[in-house]
mmCIF file of C-alpha atoms and ligand atoms in Angstrom:
data_model
loop_
_atom_site.group_PDB
_atom_site.id
_atom_site.type_symbol
_atom_site.label_atom_id
_atom_site.label_comp_id
_atom_site.label_asym_id
_atom_site.label_seq_id
_atom_site.Cartn_x
_atom_site.Cartn_y
_atom_site.Cartn_z
ATOM 1 C CA MET A 1 45.605 -6.058 -54.880
ATOM 2 C CA THR A 2 45.813 -2.195 -56.067
ATOM 3 C CA VAL A 3 45.038 -0.504 -59.069
ATOM 4 C CA ARG A 4 48.140 0.574 -58.921
ATOM 5 C CA GLU A 5 49.616 -2.872 -59.797
ATOM 6 C CA ALA A 6 47.395 -3.462 -62.506
ATOM 7 C CA ALA A 7 48.194 0.327 -63.991
ATOM 8 C CA ASP A 8 51.858 -1.342 -63.894
ATOM 9 C CA LEU A 9 50.990 -4.223 -66.054
ATOM 10 C CA LEU A 10 48.900 -2.431 -68.155
ATOM 11 C CA LEU A 11 51.553 -0.032 -69.109
ATOM 12 C CA LYS A 12 54.130 -2.593 -69.837
ATOM 13 C CA ALA A 13 51.283 -4.522 -72.111
ATOM 14 C CA ARG A 14 51.774 -4.144 -76.133
ATOM 15 C CA LYS A 15 49.218 -6.868 -77.078
ATOM 16 C CA VAL A 16 45.823 -6.703 -74.484
ATOM 17 C CA VAL A 17 42.525 -8.919 -74.432
ATOM 18 C CA VAL A 18 39.293 -7.520 -72.856
ATOM 19 C CA PHE A 19 37.124 -10.319 -71.764
ATOM 20 C CA THR A 20 33.893 -8.859 -70.679
ATOM 21 C CA GLY A 21 30.642 -10.589 -69.557
ATOM 22 C CA ALA A 22 27.182 -9.087 -68.400
ATOM 23 C CA GLY A 23 29.074 -6.814 -65.323
ATOM 24 C CA VAL A 24 30.233 -5.115 -67.718
ATOM 25 C CA SER A 25 26.547 -3.573 -69.087
ATOM 26 C CA ALA A 26 24.992 -3.786 -65.332
ATOM 27 C CA GLU A 27 26.166 -0.076 -64.862
ATOM 28 C CA SER A 28 23.568 0.829 -67.980
ATOM 29 C CA GLY A 29 20.790 -0.678 -66.450
ATOM 30 C CA ILE A 30 20.973 -4.047 -68.428
ATOM 31 C CA PRO A 31 20.440 -7.089 -66.001
ATOM 32 C CA THR A 32 23.206 -9.762 -65.336
ATOM 33 C CA PHE A 33 22.245 -13.050 -65.567
ATOM 34 C CA ARG A 34 23.452 -14.670 -62.373
ATOM 35 C CA ASP A 35 23.396 -12.117 -59.231
ATOM 36 C CA ALA A 36 21.303 -13.709 -56.773
ATOM 37 C CA LEU A 37 18.445 -11.135 -56.530
ATOM 38 C CA THR A 38 18.685 -8.432 -59.537
ATOM 39 C CA GLY A 39 20.101 -11.133 -62.151
ATOM 40 C CA LEU A 40 17.726 -12.659 -65.668
ATOM 41 C CA TRP A 41 17.841 -16.225 -64.382
ATOM 42 C CA ALA A 42 16.500 -15.520 -60.543
ATOM 43 C CA ARG A 43 13.010 -14.648 -62.348
ATOM 44 C CA PHE A 44 13.415 -16.284 -65.827
ATOM 45 C CA ASP A 45 13.952 -20.367 -66.412
ATOM 46 C CA ALA A 46 16.893 -20.580 -69.228
ATOM 47 C CA GLN A 47 15.888 -23.818 -69.915
ATOM 48 C CA ALA A 48 12.225 -22.457 -71.018
ATOM 49 C CA LEU A 49 13.893 -19.358 -72.986
ATOM 50 C CA ALA A 50 17.620 -19.749 -73.829
ATOM 51 C CA THR A 51 17.629 -23.054 -75.368
ATOM 52 C CA PRO A 52 16.512 -24.624 -78.672
ATOM 53 C CA GLU A 53 14.231 -26.781 -77.733
ATOM 54 C CA ALA A 54 12.376 -23.964 -75.760
ATOM 55 C CA PHE A 55 12.255 -22.211 -79.245
ATOM 56 C CA GLU A 56 10.813 -25.309 -80.866
ATOM 57 C CA ALA A 57 8.061 -25.436 -77.864
ATOM 58 C CA ASP A 58 7.211 -22.156 -77.777
ATOM 59 C CA PRO A 59 8.317 -19.640 -80.242
ATOM 60 C CA ALA A 60 6.336 -16.694 -79.511
ATOM 61 C CA LEU A 61 7.743 -17.230 -75.607
ATOM 62 C CA VAL A 62 11.379 -17.281 -76.730
ATOM 63 C CA TYR A 63 10.730 -14.201 -79.564
ATOM 64 C CA GLY A 64 8.671 -12.417 -77.054
ATOM 65 C CA TRP A 65 11.226 -12.562 -74.314
ATOM 66 C CA TYR A 66 13.903 -12.086 -76.967
ATOM 67 C CA GLU A 67 12.201 -8.425 -78.114
ATOM 68 C CA TRP A 68 11.829 -7.123 -74.697
ATOM 69 C CA ARG A 69 15.748 -7.901 -73.946
ATOM 70 C CA ARG A 70 16.244 -5.659 -77.348
ATOM 71 C CA THR A 71 14.347 -3.424 -76.455
ATOM 72 C CA VAL A 72 15.947 -2.657 -72.677
ATOM 73 C CA VAL A 73 19.324 -2.892 -74.468
ATOM 74 C CA GLY A 74 18.637 -1.253 -77.438
ATOM 75 C CA ARG A 75 17.586 2.277 -74.710
ATOM 76 C CA ALA A 76 20.699 1.488 -72.673
ATOM 77 C CA ARG A 77 23.771 3.982 -73.019
ATOM 78 C CA PRO A 78 27.477 2.501 -72.860
ATOM 79 C CA ASN A 79 28.926 3.463 -69.107
ATOM 80 C CA ALA A 80 32.340 4.660 -67.712
ATOM 81 C CA ALA A 81 33.422 0.811 -68.327
ATOM 82 C CA HIS A 82 32.827 0.492 -71.900
ATOM 83 C CA THR A 83 34.513 3.836 -72.816
ATOM 84 C CA ALA A 84 37.386 2.990 -70.557
ATOM 85 C CA ILE A 85 37.753 -0.141 -72.610
ATOM 86 C CA ALA A 86 37.642 1.657 -75.898
ATOM 87 C CA LYS A 87 40.630 4.171 -74.340
ATOM 88 C CA ILE A 88 42.608 1.095 -74.012
ATOM 89 C CA GLU A 89 42.447 -0.213 -77.248
ATOM 90 C CA ALA A 90 42.829 3.586 -78.891
ATOM 91 C CA ALA A 91 45.687 3.734 -76.753
ATOM 92 C CA ILE A 92 47.412 0.115 -76.993
ATOM 93 C CA PRO A 93 46.651 -0.516 -80.642
ATOM 94 C CA GLY A 94 46.854 -4.827 -80.156
ATOM 95 C CA THR A 95 44.292 -4.495 -78.080
ATOM 96 C CA VAL A 96 41.487 -7.198 -78.797
ATOM 97 C CA VAL A 97 38.040 -7.347 -77.014
ATOM 98 C CA VAL A 98 36.181 -10.373 -76.787
ATOM 99 C CA THR A 99 32.248 -10.423 -75.684
ATOM 100 C CA GLN A 100 30.206 -12.266 -74.329
ATOM 101 C CA ASN A 101 27.489 -10.406 -74.500
ATOM 102 C CA VAL A 102 24.828 -9.574 -76.744
ATOM 103 C CA ASP A 103 24.048 -5.847 -76.680
ATOM 104 C CA ALA A 104 26.213 -3.788 -79.215
ATOM 105 C CA LEU A 105 27.214 -1.191 -76.371
ATOM 106 C CA HIS A 106 31.286 -1.684 -76.898
ATOM 107 C CA GLU A 107 30.478 -0.825 -80.250
ATOM 108 C CA GLN A 108 28.766 1.910 -79.170
ATOM 109 C CA ALA A 109 31.277 3.364 -76.518
ATOM 110 C CA GLY A 110 34.326 3.604 -79.596
ATOM 111 C CA SER A 111 35.329 -0.419 -79.642
ATOM 112 C CA VAL A 112 36.109 -1.531 -83.199
ATOM 113 C CA SER A 113 35.193 -5.105 -83.825
ATOM 114 C CA PRO A 114 34.690 -6.497 -80.490
ATOM 115 C CA ILE A 115 34.571 -10.506 -81.266
ATOM 116 C CA HIS A 116 30.901 -11.321 -80.108
ATOM 117 C CA LEU A 117 31.183 -15.251 -78.673
ATOM 118 C CA HIS A 118 27.581 -15.487 -77.779
ATOM 119 C CA GLY A 119 26.054 -13.558 -80.748
ATOM 120 C CA SER A 120 23.706 -10.332 -80.842
ATOM 121 C CA LEU A 121 20.307 -9.350 -80.192
ATOM 122 C CA TYR A 122 20.297 -7.347 -83.564
ATOM 123 C CA ALA A 123 21.383 -10.254 -85.818
ATOM 124 C CA PRO A 124 18.445 -12.703 -86.221
ATOM 125 C CA ARG A 125 18.176 -15.596 -88.586
ATOM 126 C CA CYS A 126 15.905 -17.900 -90.218
ATOM 127 C CA SER A 127 15.887 -20.831 -87.461
ATOM 128 C CA SER A 128 15.755 -23.467 -90.659
ATOM 129 C CA CYS A 129 17.904 -21.958 -93.484
ATOM 130 C CA ALA A 130 20.015 -19.633 -91.466
ATOM 131 C CA GLU A 131 19.758 -16.299 -93.764
ATOM 132 C CA PRO A 132 20.134 -13.256 -92.147
ATOM 133 C CA ALA A 133 16.665 -11.454 -91.103
ATOM 134 C CA THR A 134 16.254 -7.913 -90.852
ATOM 135 C CA PRO A 135 16.209 -6.465 -87.722
ATOM 136 C CA PRO A 136 13.150 -4.618 -86.672
ATOM 137 C CA ASP A 137 13.729 -0.706 -86.775
ATOM 138 C CA GLY A 138 14.106 1.268 -83.122
ATOM 139 C CA PRO A 139 14.317 -0.233 -79.822
ATOM 140 C CA GLY A 140 11.253 -1.785 -79.910
ATOM 141 C CA ASP A 141 7.532 -1.011 -78.427
ATOM 142 C CA GLU A 142 8.759 -2.835 -75.082
ATOM 143 C CA PRO A 143 6.417 -6.057 -75.016
ATOM 144 C CA ALA A 144 6.183 -6.904 -71.352
ATOM 145 C CA ASP A 145 8.437 -9.210 -70.013
ATOM 146 C CA GLY A 146 7.238 -12.496 -71.073
ATOM 147 C CA ARG A 147 4.636 -11.659 -73.464
ATOM 148 C CA ARG A 148 4.345 -14.091 -76.415
ATOM 149 C CA LEU A 149 5.522 -12.339 -79.703
ATOM 150 C CA THR A 150 4.954 -14.909 -83.122
ATOM 151 C CA PRO A 151 8.373 -14.601 -84.740
ATOM 152 C CA PRO A 152 8.234 -12.944 -88.416
ATOM 153 C CA ALA A 153 8.690 -15.805 -91.153
ATOM 154 C CA CYS A 154 11.679 -16.160 -92.885
ATOM 155 C CA GLU A 155 11.516 -14.165 -96.461
ATOM 156 C CA HIS A 156 13.099 -17.014 -98.210
ATOM 157 C CA CYS A 157 11.700 -20.127 -96.847
ATOM 158 C CA GLY A 158 8.833 -19.268 -94.352
ATOM 159 C CA ALA A 159 10.364 -20.964 -90.932
ATOM 160 C CA PRO A 160 10.130 -18.640 -88.059
ATOM 161 C CA VAL A 161 12.945 -16.043 -87.739
ATOM 162 C CA ARG A 162 14.890 -16.660 -84.438
ATOM 163 C CA PRO A 163 16.920 -14.227 -82.164
ATOM 164 C CA GLY A 164 21.202 -14.436 -83.026
ATOM 165 C CA VAL A 165 22.256 -15.331 -79.890
ATOM 166 C CA VAL A 166 23.669 -18.622 -78.918
ATOM 167 C CA TRP A 167 21.803 -21.130 -76.262
ATOM 168 C CA PHE A 168 22.868 -23.241 -74.633
ATOM 169 C CA GLY A 169 23.697 -26.755 -76.002
ATOM 170 C CA GLU A 170 24.627 -24.660 -79.193
ATOM 171 C CA ALA A 171 27.778 -24.382 -80.579
ATOM 172 C CA LEU A 172 29.981 -20.917 -80.504
ATOM 173 C CA PRO A 173 30.471 -19.356 -84.530
ATOM 174 C CA MET A 174 33.973 -20.791 -84.972
ATOM 175 C CA ASP A 175 35.444 -17.757 -86.852
ATOM 176 C CA ALA A 176 34.553 -15.970 -82.962
ATOM 177 C CA LEU A 177 36.182 -18.501 -81.028
ATOM 178 C CA GLU A 178 39.024 -19.240 -82.283
ATOM 179 C CA ALA A 179 40.052 -15.727 -82.919
ATOM 180 C CA ALA A 180 39.353 -15.455 -79.369
ATOM 181 C CA VAL A 181 41.169 -18.651 -78.653
ATOM 182 C CA ALA A 182 44.010 -17.216 -80.789
ATOM 183 C CA ALA A 183 44.027 -13.607 -79.572
ATOM 184 C CA ALA A 184 44.384 -14.989 -75.961
ATOM 185 C CA ALA A 185 47.069 -17.482 -76.515
ATOM 186 C CA ASP A 186 48.837 -15.038 -77.732
ATOM 187 C CA CYS A 187 48.136 -11.798 -75.174
ATOM 188 C CA ASP A 188 50.695 -10.254 -72.754
ATOM 189 C CA LEU A 189 47.593 -9.718 -70.666
ATOM 190 C CA LEU A 190 44.121 -10.078 -70.044
ATOM 191 C CA ILE A 191 41.831 -8.381 -68.416
ATOM 192 C CA THR A 192 38.173 -9.883 -67.227
ATOM 193 C CA VAL A 193 35.299 -7.746 -66.435
ATOM 194 C CA GLY A 194 32.176 -8.389 -65.222
ATOM 195 C CA THR A 195 31.631 -12.125 -65.909
ATOM 196 C CA SER A 196 31.073 -14.909 -63.630
ATOM 197 C CA GLY A 197 33.054 -17.453 -65.491
ATOM 198 C CA VAL A 198 31.130 -20.447 -65.172
ATOM 199 C CA VAL A 199 29.848 -20.771 -69.037
ATOM 200 C CA TYR A 200 31.832 -22.926 -71.044
ATOM 201 C CA PRO A 201 33.522 -22.917 -73.648
ATOM 202 C CA ALA A 202 33.691 -18.943 -73.470
ATOM 203 C CA ALA A 203 35.324 -18.958 -69.543
ATOM 204 C CA GLU A 204 38.531 -20.898 -71.174
ATOM 205 C CA ILE A 205 39.560 -17.713 -72.653
ATOM 206 C CA PRO A 206 41.355 -16.135 -69.216
ATOM 207 C CA GLN A 207 42.660 -19.603 -68.503
ATOM 208 C CA VAL A 208 44.304 -19.801 -71.923
ATOM 209 C CA ALA A 209 45.891 -16.473 -71.334
ATOM 210 C CA ALA A 210 47.116 -17.805 -68.090
ATOM 211 C CA ARG A 211 48.165 -20.914 -69.406
ATOM 212 C CA PHE A 212 49.984 -19.329 -71.868
ATOM 213 C CA GLY A 213 51.974 -17.270 -69.022
ATOM 214 C CA ALA A 214 50.283 -14.126 -69.688
ATOM 215 C CA PRO A 215 49.074 -12.498 -66.047
ATOM 216 C CA VAL A 216 45.563 -11.633 -65.577
ATOM 217 C CA ILE A 217 43.469 -8.519 -63.987
ATOM 218 C CA GLN A 218 40.131 -9.658 -62.978
ATOM 219 C CA VAL A 219 37.392 -6.401 -62.316
ATOM 220 C CA ASN A 220 34.696 -7.554 -60.306
ATOM 221 C CA PRO A 221 32.875 -6.813 -57.066
ATOM 222 C CA LEU A 222 32.558 -10.748 -55.998
ATOM 223 C CA PRO A 223 34.998 -13.602 -56.138
ATOM 224 C CA THR A 224 34.286 -15.872 -59.098
ATOM 225 C CA PRO A 225 36.042 -19.484 -60.214
ATOM 226 C CA LEU A 226 38.534 -17.381 -62.096
ATOM 227 C CA ASP A 227 40.135 -15.843 -58.617
ATOM 228 C CA ASP A 228 42.984 -18.482 -58.721
ATOM 229 C CA ILE A 229 44.178 -17.392 -61.899
ATOM 230 C CA CYS A 230 44.380 -14.101 -61.207
ATOM 231 C CA THR A 231 47.240 -12.142 -60.865
ATOM 232 C CA VAL A 232 45.501 -8.914 -59.777
ATOM 233 C CA ASN A 233 42.022 -9.043 -58.305
ATOM 234 C CA LEU A 234 39.960 -5.716 -58.345
ATOM 235 C CA ARG A 235 37.234 -5.806 -56.280
ATOM 236 C CA GLY A 236 34.470 -3.251 -57.370
ATOM 237 C CA PRO A 237 31.995 -1.996 -60.111
ATOM 238 C CA ALA A 238 33.577 -1.869 -63.726
ATOM 239 C CA ALA A 239 32.325 1.849 -64.155
ATOM 240 C CA GLU A 240 34.427 2.879 -61.127
ATOM 241 C CA VAL A 241 37.330 0.375 -61.539
ATOM 242 C CA LEU A 242 38.536 0.696 -65.059
ATOM 243 C CA PRO A 243 38.391 4.500 -65.301
ATOM 244 C CA GLU A 244 41.071 4.790 -62.227
ATOM 245 C CA LEU A 245 43.100 2.155 -64.200
ATOM 246 C CA VAL A 246 43.091 4.097 -67.468
ATOM 247 C CA LEU A 247 44.357 6.545 -65.815
ATOM 248 C CA SER A 248 47.683 5.358 -65.725
ATOM 249 C CA LEU A 249 48.183 5.243 -69.591
ATOM 250 C CA PRO A 250 49.428 7.816 -71.496
ATOM 251 C CA PRO A 251 47.788 11.403 -71.395
ATOM 252 C CA THR A 252 47.321 11.613 -75.136
ATOM 253 C CA ALA A 253 45.438 8.498 -76.770
ATOM 254 C CA ALA A 254 43.747 7.539 -73.399
ATOM 255 C CA ARG A 255 41.805 10.258 -72.032
HETATM 256 C C1 BV8 B 301 28.331 -25.408 -76.063
HETATM 257 C C2 BV8 B 301 22.912 -15.703 -74.724
HETATM 258 C C3 BV8 B 301 28.343 -27.689 -77.150
HETATM 259 C C4 BV8 B 301 21.984 -15.781 -75.049
HETATM 260 C C5 BV8 B 301 24.004 -17.510 -73.192
HETATM 261 C C6 BV8 B 301 28.129 -28.278 -66.933
HETATM 262 C C7 BV8 B 301 29.476 -28.491 -66.863
HETATM 263 C C8 BV8 B 301 30.156 -27.439 -67.816
HETATM 264 C C9 BV8 B 301 29.504 -27.111 -68.853
HETATM 265 C C10 BV8 B 301 28.524 -27.268 -68.891
HETATM 266 C C11 BV8 B 301 27.720 -28.485 -68.277
HETATM 267 N N1 BV8 B 301 26.348 -28.486 -69.025
HETATM 268 C C12 BV8 B 301 26.120 -27.953 -69.800
HETATM 269 C C13 BV8 B 301 27.545 -27.198 -70.244
HETATM 270 C C14 BV8 B 301 27.690 -26.400 -71.351
HETATM 271 C C15 BV8 B 301 27.005 -24.964 -71.310
HETATM 272 C C16 BV8 B 301 27.514 -24.326 -70.269
HETATM 273 O O1 BV8 B 301 28.365 -23.465 -69.743
HETATM 274 N N2 BV8 B 301 26.375 -24.526 -69.046
HETATM 275 C C17 BV8 B 301 27.109 -24.184 -67.539
HETATM 276 C C18 BV8 B 301 26.441 -23.019 -67.031
HETATM 277 C C19 BV8 B 301 26.720 -25.013 -66.590
HETATM 278 N N3 BV8 B 301 27.629 -24.276 -72.149
HETATM 279 C C20 BV8 B 301 27.033 -24.271 -73.469
HETATM 280 O O2 BV8 B 301 25.709 -24.920 -73.637
HETATM 281 C C21 BV8 B 301 27.616 -23.716 -74.530
HETATM 282 N N4 BV8 B 301 27.664 -24.441 -75.786
HETATM 283 O O3 BV8 B 301 28.847 -26.281 -75.080
HETATM 284 O O4 BV8 B 301 27.963 -26.128 -77.063
HETATM 285 C C22 BV8 B 301 28.459 -28.148 -78.421
HETATM 286 C C23 BV8 B 301 29.858 -28.213 -79.586
HETATM 287 C C24 BV8 B 301 29.647 -28.276 -80.703
HETATM 288 C C25 BV8 B 301 28.031 -29.101 -81.268
HETATM 289 C C26 BV8 B 301 27.092 -28.521 -80.782
HETATM 290 C C27 BV8 B 301 27.417 -28.215 -79.118
HETATM 291 C C28 BV8 B 301 26.492 -22.789 -74.912
HETATM 292 C C29 BV8 B 301 26.904 -21.015 -73.880
HETATM 293 C C30 BV8 B 301 26.309 -19.833 -74.424
HETATM 294 C C31 BV8 B 301 24.835 -19.862 -73.480
HETATM 295 N N5 BV8 B 301 24.594 -18.209 -74.005
HETATM 296 N N6 BV8 B 301 23.272 -16.566 -73.254
HETATM 297 C C32 BV8 B 301 21.190 -14.768 -73.893
HETATM 298 O O5 BV8 B 301 21.905 -13.558 -73.783
HETATM 299 O O6 BV8 B 301 20.135 -14.749 -73.919
HETATM 300 S S1 BV8 B 301 24.330 -17.456 -71.468
HETATM 301 C C33 BV8 B 301 24.547 -16.044 -70.407
HETATM 302 O O7 BV8 B 301 26.159 -16.574 -69.746
HETATM 303 C C34 BV8 B 301 25.274 -15.351 -71.216
HETATM 304 O O8 BV8 B 301 25.104 -15.261 -72.697
HETATM 305 C C35 BV8 B 301 26.514 -14.394 -70.376
HETATM 306 O O9 BV8 B 301 27.035 -13.980 -71.817
HETATM 307 C C36 BV8 B 301 27.057 -15.809 -70.634
HETATM 308 C C37 BV8 B 301 28.120 -15.972 -68.958
HETATM 309 O O10 BV8 B 301 27.532 -14.518 -68.328
HETATM 310 P P1 BV8 B 301 28.286 -14.070 -67.731
HETATM 311 O O11 BV8 B 301 28.388 -12.805 -68.804
HETATM 312 O O12 BV8 B 301 29.215 -14.162 -67.109
HETATM 313 O O13 BV8 B 301 27.359 -12.913 -66.951
HETATM 314 P P2 BV8 B 301 26.607 -13.331 -65.245
HETATM 315 O O14 BV8 B 301 25.720 -12.814 -64.778
HETATM 316 O O15 BV8 B 301 26.882 -15.212 -65.014
HETATM 317 O O16 BV8 B 301 27.859 -13.179 -64.633
HETATM 318 C C38 BV8 B 301 27.816 -11.029 -64.402
HETATM 319 C C39 BV8 B 301 29.175 -10.906 -63.533
HETATM 320 O O17 BV8 B 301 29.178 -9.939 -63.401
HETATM 321 C C40 BV8 B 301 28.826 -11.745 -61.987
HETATM 322 O O18 BV8 B 301 30.629 -11.836 -61.548
HETATM 323 C C41 BV8 B 301 28.862 -9.895 -61.102
HETATM 324 O O19 BV8 B 301 29.224 -10.680 -59.584
HETATM 325 C C42 BV8 B 301 29.472 -9.224 -61.454
HETATM 326 N N7 BV8 B 301 29.158 -7.895 -61.699
HETATM 327 C C43 BV8 B 301 27.879 -7.429 -61.417
HETATM 328 N N8 BV8 B 301 28.068 -6.148 -61.539
HETATM 329 C C44 BV8 B 301 29.113 -5.500 -61.574
HETATM 330 C C45 BV8 B 301 30.030 -6.885 -62.036
HETATM 331 N N9 BV8 B 301 31.024 -6.848 -62.486
HETATM 332 C C46 BV8 B 301 31.693 -5.602 -62.863
HETATM 333 N N10 BV8 B 301 30.771 -4.381 -62.212
HETATM 334 C C47 BV8 B 301 29.907 -4.349 -62.021
HETATM 335 N N11 BV8 B 301 28.684 -3.219 -61.909
HETATM 336 ZN ZN1 ZN B 302 14.858 -19.812 -94.019
#
């Protein structure tokens, strides 16, 4: 299937949902989770780092690992895929960006208020009273991956501060999930970019759009479980495929 077919769908669309995963930030140098050799879960144990039980058992291990991730992400810059998505948003005002990513590269590329389904590395909060905590300044001093770092104490109750991300077994922020489902149910095109589509309930979002009759374009170098619901599968890296797709938009807003 070709970019041309996808471009025809984009040109007709008035309400677009762009649903992104770690692959959209891969070409910014941020590792994905499940890519066979380079993904974070090939090197680290998700159960020991990305669950509430892990934080309870060893807060310094988990906090240190997330500070390392915040450093990596803080030094990264948006790539051509993030920029192309912001251009779609500028050209088609009814566009909603829904991301599973905990980086801020969509915002940095110019996307306005993307919906963060899995939280953010920049929104630490108290693990007990949930009061927001002040994020540390700057990109961090690059703790080695795996270096323990005692989390700061909450200014209100003294409990350890935790990363503001959604761990396995935790509920997604209700307002974000509801807004994403509503946008997917109401859109006339969904573009899914750089996600393996295996983490639920986020993976429902493209399925909701398809169920409500919207065409789905997928951008991913590899097949995923979402292939079957997609109208067009564009196999390639997001930073190459999306700029090509955006070339089809009217010149004023799109370039
Ligand atoms: C919940 C955030 C209930 C922090 C992450 C068994 C069956 C089904 C479901 C379950 C099950 N057992 C447990 C569950 C539920 C579980 C789940 O789905 N597990 C799966 C994995 C089996 N889900 C949960 O636990 C969720 N919560 O269900 O709560 C509840 C309800 C009420 C009350 C209490 C509880 C919470 C899930 C949140 C997990 N959080 N991390 C952090 O970042 O550390 S997981 C992680 O996965 C990331 O957040 C990421 O956002 C998310 C999705 O991953 P992707 O973004 O898709 O990344 P991935 O590496 O997988 O794929 C990258 C893709 O990019 C690949 O396809 C690759 O080919 C492609 N790519 C690579 N390069 C490029 C590219 N594409 C384009 N261009 C490129 N250049
Ligand atoms: Zn507190």
